[in-house]
Amino acid sequence: AQEKFITVASTTSTEQSGLFGHLLPLFTAKTGIEVRVVAQGTGQALDTGRRGDADVDIGRWYRAGR
């Protein structure tokens, strides 16, 4: 069977907050889907999402020009 996983592009601050440590085990237990987090600076995380290299972007995003 093929391993089921999703990739999350995240800011380092979101990863360091402990949020994923709380949520991801619950998500995986409920869905059977592993979550692989790629923690980067905001710009890098956004670029990862834009390239399609992540299934989800999570972080503190700001509108351009703000």
PDB file of C-alpha atoms in Angstrom:
ATOM      1  CA  ALA A   1       0.000   0.000   0.000  1.00  0.00           C
ATOM      2  CA  GLN A   2       1.180   3.490  -0.786  1.00  0.00           C
ATOM      3  CA  GLU A   3       1.905   5.760   2.159  1.00  0.00           C
ATOM      4  CA  LYS A   4      -0.599   8.609   2.494  1.00  0.00           C
ATOM      5  CA  PHE A   5       0.803  12.001   3.419  1.00  0.00           C
ATOM      6  CA  ILE A   6       0.377  15.702   2.826  1.00  0.00           C
ATOM      7  CA  THR A   7       3.057  18.369   2.892  1.00  0.00           C
ATOM      8  CA  VAL A   8       2.510  21.593   4.817  1.00  0.00           C
ATOM      9  CA  ALA A   9       4.611  24.693   4.120  1.00  0.00           C
ATOM     10  CA  SER A  10       4.767  26.686   7.328  1.00  0.00           C
ATOM     11  CA  THR A  11       6.572  29.593   8.854  1.00  0.00           C
ATOM     12  CA  THR A  12       9.163  28.683  11.451  1.00  0.00           C
ATOM     13  CA  SER A  13       7.282  30.674  14.088  1.00  0.00           C
ATOM     14  CA  THR A  14       4.149  28.597  13.559  1.00  0.00           C
ATOM     15  CA  GLU A  15       6.139  25.379  13.856  1.00  0.00           C
ATOM     16  CA  GLN A  16       7.935  26.620  16.977  1.00  0.00           C
ATOM     17  CA  SER A  17       4.640  27.601  18.627  1.00  0.00           C
ATOM     18  CA  GLY A  18       3.828  23.965  19.393  1.00  0.00           C
ATOM     19  CA  LEU A  19       0.619  24.060  17.343  1.00  0.00           C
ATOM     20  CA  PHE A  20       1.656  21.199  15.071  1.00  0.00           C
ATOM     21  CA  GLY A  21       2.762  19.056  18.001  1.00  0.00           C
ATOM     22  CA  HIS A  22      -0.792  19.286  19.308  1.00  0.00           C
ATOM     23  CA  LEU A  23      -2.835  19.108  16.099  1.00  0.00           C
ATOM     24  CA  LEU A  24      -0.946  16.752  13.817  1.00  0.00           C
ATOM     25  CA  PRO A  25      -1.114  13.602  15.974  1.00  0.00           C
ATOM     26  CA  LEU A  26      -4.887  14.110  16.253  1.00  0.00           C
ATOM     27  CA  PHE A  27      -5.210  14.645  12.492  1.00  0.00           C
ATOM     28  CA  THR A  28      -3.118  11.578  11.674  1.00  0.00           C
ATOM     29  CA  ALA A  29      -5.006   9.391  14.155  1.00  0.00           C
ATOM     30  CA  LYS A  30      -8.348  10.444  12.703  1.00  0.00           C
ATOM     31  CA  THR A  31      -7.448  10.330   8.988  1.00  0.00           C
ATOM     32  CA  GLY A  32      -4.489   7.961   8.703  1.00  0.00           C
ATOM     33  CA  ILE A  33      -2.685  10.673   6.745  1.00  0.00           C
ATOM     34  CA  GLU A  34       0.810  11.668   7.825  1.00  0.00           C
ATOM     35  CA  VAL A  35       1.642  15.385   7.740  1.00  0.00           C
ATOM     36  CA  ARG A  36       5.135  16.477   6.744  1.00  0.00           C
ATOM     37  CA  VAL A  37       5.914  20.045   7.761  1.00  0.00           C
ATOM     38  CA  VAL A  38       8.456  22.135   5.863  1.00  0.00           C
ATOM     39  CA  ALA A  39       9.213  25.107   8.144  1.00  0.00           C
ATOM     40  CA  GLN A  40      10.746  28.127   6.424  1.00  0.00           C
ATOM     41  CA  GLY A  41      10.794  31.884   6.467  1.00  0.00           C
ATOM     42  CA  THR A  42       7.544  33.493   5.316  1.00  0.00           C
ATOM     43  CA  GLY A  43       8.733  34.274   1.785  1.00  0.00           C
ATOM     44  CA  GLN A  44      10.170  30.813   1.282  1.00  0.00           C
ATOM     45  CA  ALA A  45       7.011  29.126   2.590  1.00  0.00           C
ATOM     46  CA  LEU A  46       4.866  31.182   0.221  1.00  0.00           C
ATOM     47  CA  ASP A  47       7.152  30.304  -2.690  1.00  0.00           C
ATOM     48  CA  THR A  48       6.933  26.614  -1.785  1.00  0.00           C
ATOM     49  CA  GLY A  49       3.149  26.842  -2.003  1.00  0.00           C
ATOM     50  CA  ARG A  50       3.220  28.819  -5.246  1.00  0.00           C
ATOM     51  CA  ARG A  51       5.423  26.166  -6.869  1.00  0.00           C
ATOM     52  CA  GLY A  52       2.968  23.473  -5.827  1.00  0.00           C
ATOM     53  CA  ASP A  53       5.530  21.778  -3.603  1.00  0.00           C
ATOM     54  CA  ALA A  54       3.119  21.817  -0.632  1.00  0.00           C
ATOM     55  CA  ASP A  55      -0.497  20.806  -0.270  1.00  0.00           C
ATOM     56  CA  VAL A  56      -1.198  23.424   2.420  1.00  0.00           C
ATOM     57  CA  ASP A  57       0.342  26.761   3.468  1.00  0.00           C
ATOM     58  CA  ILE A  58       0.004  27.699   7.132  1.00  0.00           C
ATOM     59  CA  GLY A  59       1.452  30.793   8.713  1.00  0.00           C
ATOM     60  CA  ARG A  60       1.091  34.417   9.473  1.00  0.00           C
ATOM     61  CA  TRP A  61       0.633  35.936   6.055  1.00  0.00           C
ATOM     62  CA  TYR A  62       0.417  39.651   5.382  1.00  0.00           C
ATOM     63  CA  ARG A  63      -1.079  41.380   2.391  1.00  0.00           C
ATOM     64  CA  ALA A  64       1.438  42.896   0.002  1.00  0.00           C
ATOM     65  CA  GLY A  65       1.953  46.602   0.517  1.00  0.00           C
ATOM     66  CA  ARG A  66       0.956  46.524   4.126  1.00  0.00           C
TER      67      ARG A  66
END
